[in-house]
GROMACS .gro file of C-alpha atoms in nm:
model
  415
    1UNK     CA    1   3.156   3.171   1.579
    2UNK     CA    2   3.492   2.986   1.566
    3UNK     CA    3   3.802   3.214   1.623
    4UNK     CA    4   4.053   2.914   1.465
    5UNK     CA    5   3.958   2.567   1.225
    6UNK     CA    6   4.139   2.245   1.283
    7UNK     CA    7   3.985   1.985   1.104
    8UNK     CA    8   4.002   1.630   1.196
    9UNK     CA    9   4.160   1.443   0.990
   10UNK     CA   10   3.969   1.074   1.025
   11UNK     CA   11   4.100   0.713   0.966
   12UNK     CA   12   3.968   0.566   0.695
   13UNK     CA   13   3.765   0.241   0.671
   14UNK     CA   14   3.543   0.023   0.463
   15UNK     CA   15   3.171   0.213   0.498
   16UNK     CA   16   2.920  -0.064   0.690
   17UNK     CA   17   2.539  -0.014   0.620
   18UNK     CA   18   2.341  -0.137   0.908
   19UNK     CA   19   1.986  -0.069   0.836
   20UNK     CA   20   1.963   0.322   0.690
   21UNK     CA   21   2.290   0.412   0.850
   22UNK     CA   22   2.619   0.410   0.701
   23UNK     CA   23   2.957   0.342   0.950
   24UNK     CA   24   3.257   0.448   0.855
   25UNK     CA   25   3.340   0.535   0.506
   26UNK     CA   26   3.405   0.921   0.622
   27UNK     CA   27   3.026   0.889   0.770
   28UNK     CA   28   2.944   1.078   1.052
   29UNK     CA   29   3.054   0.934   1.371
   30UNK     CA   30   2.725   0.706   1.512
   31UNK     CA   31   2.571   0.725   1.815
   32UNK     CA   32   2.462   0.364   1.963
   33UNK     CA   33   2.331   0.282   2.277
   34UNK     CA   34   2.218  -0.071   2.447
   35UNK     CA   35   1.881  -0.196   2.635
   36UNK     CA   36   1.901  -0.335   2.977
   37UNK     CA   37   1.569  -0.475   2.993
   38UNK     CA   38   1.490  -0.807   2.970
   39UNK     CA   39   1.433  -0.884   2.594
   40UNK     CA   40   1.148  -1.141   2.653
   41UNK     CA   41   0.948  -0.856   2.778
   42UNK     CA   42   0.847  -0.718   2.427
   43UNK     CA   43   0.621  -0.383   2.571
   44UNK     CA   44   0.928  -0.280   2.826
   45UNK     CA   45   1.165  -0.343   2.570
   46UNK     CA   46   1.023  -0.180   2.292
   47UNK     CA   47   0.974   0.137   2.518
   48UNK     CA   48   1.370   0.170   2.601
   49UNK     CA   49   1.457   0.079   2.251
   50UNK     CA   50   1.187   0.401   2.170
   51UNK     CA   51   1.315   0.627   2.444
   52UNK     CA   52   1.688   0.588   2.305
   53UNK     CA   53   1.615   0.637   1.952
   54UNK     CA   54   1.390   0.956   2.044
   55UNK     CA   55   1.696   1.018   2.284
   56UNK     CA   56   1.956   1.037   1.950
   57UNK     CA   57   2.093   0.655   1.957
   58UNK     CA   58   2.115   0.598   1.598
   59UNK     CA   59   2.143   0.215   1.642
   60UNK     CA   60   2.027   0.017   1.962
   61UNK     CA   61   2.135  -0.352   2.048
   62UNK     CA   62   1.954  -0.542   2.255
   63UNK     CA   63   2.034  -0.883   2.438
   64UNK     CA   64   1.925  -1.228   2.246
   65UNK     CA   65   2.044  -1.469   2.474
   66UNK     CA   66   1.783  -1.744   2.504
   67UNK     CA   67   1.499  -1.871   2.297
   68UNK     CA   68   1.216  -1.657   2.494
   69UNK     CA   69   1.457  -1.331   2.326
   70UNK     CA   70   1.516  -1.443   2.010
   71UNK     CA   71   1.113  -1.510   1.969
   72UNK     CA   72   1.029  -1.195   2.135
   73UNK     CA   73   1.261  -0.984   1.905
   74UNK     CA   74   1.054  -0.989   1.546
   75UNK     CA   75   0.754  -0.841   1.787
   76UNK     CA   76   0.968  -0.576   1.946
   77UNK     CA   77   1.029  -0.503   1.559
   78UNK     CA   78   0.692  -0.481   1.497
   79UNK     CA   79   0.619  -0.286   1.764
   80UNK     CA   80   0.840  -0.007   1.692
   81UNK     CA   81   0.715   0.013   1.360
   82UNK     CA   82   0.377   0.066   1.457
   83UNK     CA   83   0.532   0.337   1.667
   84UNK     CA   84   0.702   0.500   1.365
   85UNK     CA   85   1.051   0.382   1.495
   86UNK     CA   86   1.246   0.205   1.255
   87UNK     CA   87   1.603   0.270   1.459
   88UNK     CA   88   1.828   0.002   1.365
   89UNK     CA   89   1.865  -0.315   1.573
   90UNK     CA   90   2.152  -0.520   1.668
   91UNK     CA   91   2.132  -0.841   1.820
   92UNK     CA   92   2.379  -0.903   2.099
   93UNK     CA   93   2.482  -1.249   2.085
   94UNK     CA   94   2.734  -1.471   2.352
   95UNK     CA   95   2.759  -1.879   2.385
   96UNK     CA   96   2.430  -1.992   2.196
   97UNK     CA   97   2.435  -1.765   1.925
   98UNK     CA   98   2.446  -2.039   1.649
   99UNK     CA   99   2.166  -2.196   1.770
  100UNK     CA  100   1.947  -1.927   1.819
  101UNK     CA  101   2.020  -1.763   1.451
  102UNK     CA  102   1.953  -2.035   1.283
  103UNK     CA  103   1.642  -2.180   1.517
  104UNK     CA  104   1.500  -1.885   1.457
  105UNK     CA  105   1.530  -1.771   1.113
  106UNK     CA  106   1.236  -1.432   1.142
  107UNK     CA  107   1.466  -1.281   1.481
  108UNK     CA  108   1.768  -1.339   1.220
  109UNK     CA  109   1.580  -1.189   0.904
  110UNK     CA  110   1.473  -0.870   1.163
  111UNK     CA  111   1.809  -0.770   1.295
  112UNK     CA  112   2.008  -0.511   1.088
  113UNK     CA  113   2.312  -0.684   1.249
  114UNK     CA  114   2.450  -0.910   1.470
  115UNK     CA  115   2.717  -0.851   1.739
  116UNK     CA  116   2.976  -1.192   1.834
  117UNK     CA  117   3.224  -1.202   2.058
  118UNK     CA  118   3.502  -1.471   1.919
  119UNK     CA  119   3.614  -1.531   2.322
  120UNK     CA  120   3.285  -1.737   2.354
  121UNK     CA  121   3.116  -1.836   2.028
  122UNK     CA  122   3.264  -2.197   2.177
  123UNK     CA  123   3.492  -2.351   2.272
  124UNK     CA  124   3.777  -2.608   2.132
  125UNK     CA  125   3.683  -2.787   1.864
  126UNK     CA  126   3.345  -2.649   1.870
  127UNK     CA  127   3.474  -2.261   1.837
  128UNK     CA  128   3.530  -2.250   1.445
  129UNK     CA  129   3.222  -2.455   1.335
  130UNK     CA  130   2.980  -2.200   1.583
  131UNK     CA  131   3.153  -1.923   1.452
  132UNK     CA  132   3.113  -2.015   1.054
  133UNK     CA  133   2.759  -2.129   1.192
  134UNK     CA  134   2.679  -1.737   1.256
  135UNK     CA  135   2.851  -1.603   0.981
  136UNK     CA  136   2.684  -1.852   0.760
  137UNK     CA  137   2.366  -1.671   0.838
  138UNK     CA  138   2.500  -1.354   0.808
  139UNK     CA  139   2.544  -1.402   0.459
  140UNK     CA  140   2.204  -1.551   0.398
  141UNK     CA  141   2.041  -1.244   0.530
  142UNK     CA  142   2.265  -1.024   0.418
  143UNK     CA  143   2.404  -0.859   0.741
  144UNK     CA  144   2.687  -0.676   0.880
  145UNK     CA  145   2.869  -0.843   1.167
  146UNK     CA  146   3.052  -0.657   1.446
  147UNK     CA  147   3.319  -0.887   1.569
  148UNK     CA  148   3.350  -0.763   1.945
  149UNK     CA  149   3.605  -0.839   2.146
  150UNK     CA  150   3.667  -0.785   2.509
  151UNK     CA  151   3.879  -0.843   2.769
  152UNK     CA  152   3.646  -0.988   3.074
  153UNK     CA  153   3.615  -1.307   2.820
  154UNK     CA  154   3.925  -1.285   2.596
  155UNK     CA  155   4.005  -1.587   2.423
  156UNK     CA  156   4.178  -1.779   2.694
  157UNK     CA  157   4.393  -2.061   2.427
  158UNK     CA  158   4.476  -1.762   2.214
  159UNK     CA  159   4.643  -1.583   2.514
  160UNK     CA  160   4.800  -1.826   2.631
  161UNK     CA  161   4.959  -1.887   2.287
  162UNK     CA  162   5.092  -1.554   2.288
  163UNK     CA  163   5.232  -1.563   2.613
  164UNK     CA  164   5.445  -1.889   2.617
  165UNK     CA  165   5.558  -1.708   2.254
  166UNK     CA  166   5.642  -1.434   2.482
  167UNK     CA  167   5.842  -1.577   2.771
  168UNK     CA  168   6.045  -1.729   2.490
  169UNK     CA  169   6.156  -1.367   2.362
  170UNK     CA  170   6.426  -1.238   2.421
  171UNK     CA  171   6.306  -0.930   2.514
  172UNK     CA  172   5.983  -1.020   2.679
  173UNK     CA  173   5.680  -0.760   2.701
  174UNK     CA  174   5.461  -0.675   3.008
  175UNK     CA  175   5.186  -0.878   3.045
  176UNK     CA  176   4.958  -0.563   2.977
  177UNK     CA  177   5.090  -0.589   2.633
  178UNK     CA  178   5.056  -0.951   2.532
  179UNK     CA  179   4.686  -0.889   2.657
  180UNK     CA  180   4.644  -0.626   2.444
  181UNK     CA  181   4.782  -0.794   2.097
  182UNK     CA  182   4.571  -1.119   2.203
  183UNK     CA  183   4.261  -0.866   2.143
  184UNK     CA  184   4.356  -0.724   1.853
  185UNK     CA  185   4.502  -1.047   1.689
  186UNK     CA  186   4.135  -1.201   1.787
  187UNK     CA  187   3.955  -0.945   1.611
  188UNK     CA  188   4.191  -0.925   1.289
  189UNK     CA  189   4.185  -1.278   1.306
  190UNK     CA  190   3.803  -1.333   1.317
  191UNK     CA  191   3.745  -1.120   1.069
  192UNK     CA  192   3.991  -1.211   0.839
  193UNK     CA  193   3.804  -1.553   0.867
  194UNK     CA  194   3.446  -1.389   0.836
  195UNK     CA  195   3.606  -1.303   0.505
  196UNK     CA  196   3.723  -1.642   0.396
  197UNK     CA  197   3.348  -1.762   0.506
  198UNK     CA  198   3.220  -1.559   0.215
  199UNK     CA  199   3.105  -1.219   0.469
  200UNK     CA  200   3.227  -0.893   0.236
  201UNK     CA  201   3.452  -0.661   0.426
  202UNK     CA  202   3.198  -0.390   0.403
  203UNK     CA  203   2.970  -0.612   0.643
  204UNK     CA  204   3.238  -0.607   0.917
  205UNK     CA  205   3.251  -0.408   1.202
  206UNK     CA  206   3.550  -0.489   1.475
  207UNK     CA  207   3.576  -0.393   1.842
  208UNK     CA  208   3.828  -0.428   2.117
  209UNK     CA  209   3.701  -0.368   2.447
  210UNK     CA  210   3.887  -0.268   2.766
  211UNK     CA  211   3.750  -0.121   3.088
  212UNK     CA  212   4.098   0.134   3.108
  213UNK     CA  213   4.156   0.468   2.901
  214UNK     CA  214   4.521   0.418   2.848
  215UNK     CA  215   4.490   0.040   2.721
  216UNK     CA  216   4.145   0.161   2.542
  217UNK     CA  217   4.407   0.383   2.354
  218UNK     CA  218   4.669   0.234   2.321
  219UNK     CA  219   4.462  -0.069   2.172
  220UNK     CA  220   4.282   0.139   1.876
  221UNK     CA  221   4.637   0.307   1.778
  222UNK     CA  222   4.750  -0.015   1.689
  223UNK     CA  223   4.421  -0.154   1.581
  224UNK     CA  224   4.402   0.175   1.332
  225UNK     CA  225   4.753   0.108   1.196
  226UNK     CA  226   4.668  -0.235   1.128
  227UNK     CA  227   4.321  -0.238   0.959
  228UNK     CA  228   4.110  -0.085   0.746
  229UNK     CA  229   3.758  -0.225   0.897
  230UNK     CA  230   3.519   0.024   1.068
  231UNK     CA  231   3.591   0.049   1.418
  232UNK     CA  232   3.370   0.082   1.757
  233UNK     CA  233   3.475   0.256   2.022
  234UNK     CA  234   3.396   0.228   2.422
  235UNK     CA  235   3.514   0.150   2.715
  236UNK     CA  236   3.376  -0.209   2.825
  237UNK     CA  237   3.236  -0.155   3.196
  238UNK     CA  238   3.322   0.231   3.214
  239UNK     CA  239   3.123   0.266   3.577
  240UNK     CA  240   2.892   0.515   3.692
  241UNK     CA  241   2.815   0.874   3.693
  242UNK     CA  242   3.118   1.105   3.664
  243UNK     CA  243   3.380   0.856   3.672
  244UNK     CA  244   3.218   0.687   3.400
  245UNK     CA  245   3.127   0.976   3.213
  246UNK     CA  246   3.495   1.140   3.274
  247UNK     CA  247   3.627   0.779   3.176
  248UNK     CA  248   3.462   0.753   2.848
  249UNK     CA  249   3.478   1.109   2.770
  250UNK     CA  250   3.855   1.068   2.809
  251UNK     CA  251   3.941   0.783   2.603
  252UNK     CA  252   3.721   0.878   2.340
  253UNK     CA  253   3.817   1.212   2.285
  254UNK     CA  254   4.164   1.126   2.266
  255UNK     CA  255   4.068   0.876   1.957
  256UNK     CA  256   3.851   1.059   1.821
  257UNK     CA  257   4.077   1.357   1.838
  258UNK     CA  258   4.305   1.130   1.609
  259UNK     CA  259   4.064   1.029   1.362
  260UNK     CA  260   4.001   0.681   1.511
  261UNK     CA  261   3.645   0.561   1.559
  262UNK     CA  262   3.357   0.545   1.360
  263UNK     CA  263   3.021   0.454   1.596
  264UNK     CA  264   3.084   0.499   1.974
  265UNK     CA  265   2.879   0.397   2.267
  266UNK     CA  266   2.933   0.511   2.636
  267UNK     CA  267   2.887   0.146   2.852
  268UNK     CA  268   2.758   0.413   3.177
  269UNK     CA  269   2.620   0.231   3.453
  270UNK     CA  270   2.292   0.407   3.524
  271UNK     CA  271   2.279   0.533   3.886
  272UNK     CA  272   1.939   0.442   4.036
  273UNK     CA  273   1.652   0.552   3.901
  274UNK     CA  274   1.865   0.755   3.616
  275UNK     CA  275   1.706   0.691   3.339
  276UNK     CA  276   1.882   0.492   3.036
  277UNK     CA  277   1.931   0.765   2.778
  278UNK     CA  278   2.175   0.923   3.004
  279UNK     CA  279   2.423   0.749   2.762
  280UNK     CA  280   2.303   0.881   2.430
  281UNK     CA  281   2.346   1.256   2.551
  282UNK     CA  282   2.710   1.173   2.701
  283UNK     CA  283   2.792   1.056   2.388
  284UNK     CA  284   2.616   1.350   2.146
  285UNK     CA  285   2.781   1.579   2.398
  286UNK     CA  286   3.141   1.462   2.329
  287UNK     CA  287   3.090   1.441   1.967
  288UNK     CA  288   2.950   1.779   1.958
  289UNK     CA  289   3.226   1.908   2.205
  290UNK     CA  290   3.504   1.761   1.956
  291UNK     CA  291   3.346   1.920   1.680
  292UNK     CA  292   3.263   1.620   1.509
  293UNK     CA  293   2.894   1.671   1.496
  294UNK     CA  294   2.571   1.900   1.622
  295UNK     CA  295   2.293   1.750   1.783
  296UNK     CA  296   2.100   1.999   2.007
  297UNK     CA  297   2.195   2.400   1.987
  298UNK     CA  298   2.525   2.477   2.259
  299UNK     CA  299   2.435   2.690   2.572
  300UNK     CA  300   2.757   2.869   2.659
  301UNK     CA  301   2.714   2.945   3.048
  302UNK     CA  302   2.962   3.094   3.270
  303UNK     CA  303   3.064   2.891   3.604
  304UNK     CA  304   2.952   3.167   3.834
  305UNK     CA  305   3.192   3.371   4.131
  306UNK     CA  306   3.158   3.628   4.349
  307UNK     CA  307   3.008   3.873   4.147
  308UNK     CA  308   2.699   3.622   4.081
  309UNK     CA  309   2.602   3.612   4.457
  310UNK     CA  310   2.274   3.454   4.364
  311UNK     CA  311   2.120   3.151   4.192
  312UNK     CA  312   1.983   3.329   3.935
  313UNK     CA  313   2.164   3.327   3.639
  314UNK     CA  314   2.167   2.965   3.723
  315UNK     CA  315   1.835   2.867   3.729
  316UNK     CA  316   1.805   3.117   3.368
  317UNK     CA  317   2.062   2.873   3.252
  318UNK     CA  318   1.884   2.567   3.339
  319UNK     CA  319   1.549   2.693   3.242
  320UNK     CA  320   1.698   2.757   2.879
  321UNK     CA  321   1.885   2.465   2.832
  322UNK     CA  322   1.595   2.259   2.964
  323UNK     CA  323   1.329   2.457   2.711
  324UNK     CA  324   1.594   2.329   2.419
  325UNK     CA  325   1.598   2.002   2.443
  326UNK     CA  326   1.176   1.998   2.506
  327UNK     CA  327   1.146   2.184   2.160
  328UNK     CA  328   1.455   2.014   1.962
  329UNK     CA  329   1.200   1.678   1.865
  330UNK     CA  330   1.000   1.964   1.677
  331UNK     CA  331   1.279   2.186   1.565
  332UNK     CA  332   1.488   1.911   1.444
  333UNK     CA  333   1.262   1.838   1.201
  334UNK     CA  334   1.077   2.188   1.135
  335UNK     CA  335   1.413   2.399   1.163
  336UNK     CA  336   1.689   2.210   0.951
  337UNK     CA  337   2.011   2.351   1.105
  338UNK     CA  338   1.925   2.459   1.438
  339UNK     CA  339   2.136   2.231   1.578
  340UNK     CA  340   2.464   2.450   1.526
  341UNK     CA  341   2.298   2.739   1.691
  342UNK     CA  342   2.495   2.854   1.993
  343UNK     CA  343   2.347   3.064   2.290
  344UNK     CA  344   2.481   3.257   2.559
  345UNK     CA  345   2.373   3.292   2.948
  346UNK     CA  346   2.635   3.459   3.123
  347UNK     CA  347   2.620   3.605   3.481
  348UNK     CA  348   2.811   3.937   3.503
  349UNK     CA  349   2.974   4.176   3.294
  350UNK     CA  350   3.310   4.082   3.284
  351UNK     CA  351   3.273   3.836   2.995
  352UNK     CA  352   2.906   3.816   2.962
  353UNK     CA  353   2.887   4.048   2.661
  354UNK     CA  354   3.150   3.935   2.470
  355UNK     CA  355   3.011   3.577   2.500
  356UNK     CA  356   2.686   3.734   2.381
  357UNK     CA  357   2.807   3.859   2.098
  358UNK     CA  358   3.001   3.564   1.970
  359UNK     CA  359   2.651   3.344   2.032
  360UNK     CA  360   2.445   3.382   1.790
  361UNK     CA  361   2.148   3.496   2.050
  362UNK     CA  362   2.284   3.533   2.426
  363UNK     CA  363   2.220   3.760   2.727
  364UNK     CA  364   2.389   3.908   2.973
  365UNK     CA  365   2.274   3.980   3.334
  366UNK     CA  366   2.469   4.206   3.601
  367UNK     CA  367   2.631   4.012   3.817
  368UNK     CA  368   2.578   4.103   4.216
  369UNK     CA  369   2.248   4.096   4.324
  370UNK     CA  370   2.168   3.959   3.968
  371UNK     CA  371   1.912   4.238   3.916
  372UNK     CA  372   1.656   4.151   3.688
  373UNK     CA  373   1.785   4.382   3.351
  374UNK     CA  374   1.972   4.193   3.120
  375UNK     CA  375   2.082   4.271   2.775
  376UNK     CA  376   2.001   4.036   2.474
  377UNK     CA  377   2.255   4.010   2.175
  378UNK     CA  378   2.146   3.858   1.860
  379UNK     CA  379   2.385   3.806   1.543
  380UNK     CA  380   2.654   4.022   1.794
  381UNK     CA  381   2.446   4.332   1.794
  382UNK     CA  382   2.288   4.433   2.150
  383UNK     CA  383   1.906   4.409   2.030
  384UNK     CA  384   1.698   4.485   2.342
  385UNK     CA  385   1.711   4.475   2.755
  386UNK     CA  386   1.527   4.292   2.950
  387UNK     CA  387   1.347   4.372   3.266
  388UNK     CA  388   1.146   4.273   3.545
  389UNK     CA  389   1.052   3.906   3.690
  390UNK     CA  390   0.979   3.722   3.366
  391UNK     CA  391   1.288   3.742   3.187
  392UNK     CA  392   1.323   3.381   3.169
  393UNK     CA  393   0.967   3.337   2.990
  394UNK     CA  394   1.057   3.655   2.734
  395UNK     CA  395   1.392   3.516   2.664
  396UNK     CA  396   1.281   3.207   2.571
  397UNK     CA  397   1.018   3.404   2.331
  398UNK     CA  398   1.314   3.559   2.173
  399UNK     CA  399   1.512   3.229   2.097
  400UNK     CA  400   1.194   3.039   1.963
  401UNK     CA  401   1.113   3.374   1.706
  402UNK     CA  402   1.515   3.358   1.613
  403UNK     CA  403   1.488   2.958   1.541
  404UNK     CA  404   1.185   3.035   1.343
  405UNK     CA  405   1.328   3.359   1.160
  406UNK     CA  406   1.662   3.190   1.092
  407UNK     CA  407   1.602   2.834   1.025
  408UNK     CA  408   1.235   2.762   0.849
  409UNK     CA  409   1.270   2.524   0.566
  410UNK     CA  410   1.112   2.848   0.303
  411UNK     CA  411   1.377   3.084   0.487
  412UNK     CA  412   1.688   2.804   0.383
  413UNK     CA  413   1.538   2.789   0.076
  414UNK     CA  414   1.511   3.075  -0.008
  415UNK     CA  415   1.921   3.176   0.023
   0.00000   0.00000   0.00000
């Protein structure tokens, strides 16, 4: 139940179809995620690419940077298809690009896009021939192109342009800022060329990467003003566990929160033996948060104080939120709608029932001692209590028969 609406009001761009899903255009913001294995090893690759699709990436890249990855990737397509996968796959591309697309025409016909990164498609001479050598088989094949650039390997001439034009001002800007107009005049740029190399502006995608929130920001403000292509937002390297999560949730947010953005990705570093789609729920979370879309029903759960002396309500919390996300791969496609479902575990009494009732299914257990009655709201009406030791199992019981009532495909129909 939402006490206020405040609509976001989104930037709009040129829609991009990669594969079956549409970017920008007013689409749905996209989820996309990246492989770290090694691409050459088709069965270990084709698993992660699985795992984040089941996960919610909507696209997945993976790396093509030699001649064993470009062979290997029409198997890993083949592969997931067996699999009944058919998640969209980008091919991350840096230095040979050119010569891999075009020596191998099947790992170019496979991809649903390709990503290059104008700072090192070549260099000299050599960078606009490589670069209308890609693009020139992005229009054979008929693929979108996302034109990302980042700061680690910024165009180094083009920066250096801008800053000689720069101590020559009369009012000369920090370096931070000559930085970041070198990545958006790159991108703009590059694509602007993409365009004069016959690619359509609904096959272009543009990204300008940083590894800071404010510059992330600051970057995609102007970018937004200054373009209508569809945009990709992340930070770069955005490190690991909560300061990358906190990082990317951050800069994100703040976009997102002004309509910027149209497929995001959070760049986490996986802490050791973490697995991989730790990324894909970061990002469904902050989407979700933002109100921008609904992935997996919201568990509303109280922080806990000194009225909820024990780890009960706790482990209730995790046992629900855990028993979710096992049955969302079924109700997702069984229960159309389920996502926007919100439940309530709350520890004590204070605001536990009011939380309850403003869930659409929540309970409420005493607080101190955390004795085992709890009352269960459903629609905002107190339905039942709960006692005993196997709450947990009998709650759960009562959410699965409320997904069921409330969201079968006859019961939507038939409204």
């Amino acid at each position: 139940m939402l006490l206020s609406e405040n609509p976001i009001i989104r930037h709009q761009t040129v829609p991009v179809q990669v594969g079956s899903v549409t970017i920008g255009g007013g689409a749905p913001v996209v989820v996309q995620s990246m492989t770290d294995t090694d691409t050459a090893n088709v069965e270990a690759t084709i698993q992660q690419v699985y795992d984040l699709h089941e996960a919610g990436s909507e696209l997945v890249r993976i790396t093509v940077n030699n001649e064993a990855a470009a062979q290997a990737v029409p198997l890993i397509r083949k592969g997931l298809a067996a699999r009944g996968c058919h998640v969209p796959l980008i091919g991350d591309f840096h230095y040979n690009g050119h010569r891999l697309l075009n020596d191998y025409p099947e790992c170019a016909e496979v991809l649903d896009k390709y990503r290059i990164n104008p700072g090192n498609v070549g260099y000299g001479q050599k960078r606009d021939l490589q670069f209308a050598s890609m693009i020139a088989v992005a229009v054979k094949h008929n693929k979108p192109v996302r034109i990302g650039v980042n700061w680690g390997s910024l165009d180094q001439d083009l920066l250096a342009q801008l800053l000689d034009k720069n101590a020559q001002s009369s009012h000369p800007k920090p370096l931070g800022a000559v930085t970041r107009e070198a990545l958006i005049t790159s991108a703009l740029c590059s694509a602007e060329y993409a365009e004069e190399l016959g690619l359509a502006k609904n096959k272009i995608l543009i990204a300008c990467k940083v590894s800071t929130v404010q510059d992330l920001v600051s970057l995609y403000q102007e970018l937004a003003k200054r373009c209508d292509y569809a945009l990709h937002l992340g930070l770069t390297e955005a490190g690991m566990g909560s300061k990358g999560i906190v990082g990317t949730t951050a800069g994100l947010s703040i976009l997102l929160q002004q309509g910027i953005g149209d497929t995001i990705r959070a760049s986490l570093t996986p802490e050791p033996g973490a697995p991989r789609t730790r990324e894909v729920m970061v990002c469904q979370e902050i989407l979700q948060a933002m109100g921008l879309r609904a992935f997996t029903p919201s568990v509303t759960a109280c922080p806990g104080c000194g009225r909820t002396t024990s780890a009960y309500f706790r482990e209730l919390t995790q046992q629900i939120q855990n028993f979710i996300r096992d049955e969302m791969p079924l109700w997702r496609t069984e229960y159309p709608g389920v996502e926007n479902m919100k439940v309530a575990v709350m520890g004590c009494i204070v605001n536990g029932p009011g939380e309850s009732k403003h869930a659409d299914i929540g309970i409420s257990l005493p607080g101190t001692g955390e004795s085992p009655i709890a009352p269960v709201f459903i629609d905002g009406a107190k339905a039942m209590t709960l006692r005993g030791d196997h709450i947990a199992e009998e709650f759960k019981t009562i959410v699965k028969e409320y997904v069921v009532k409330k969201y079968a495909k006859e019961t939507i129909a038939s409204i």
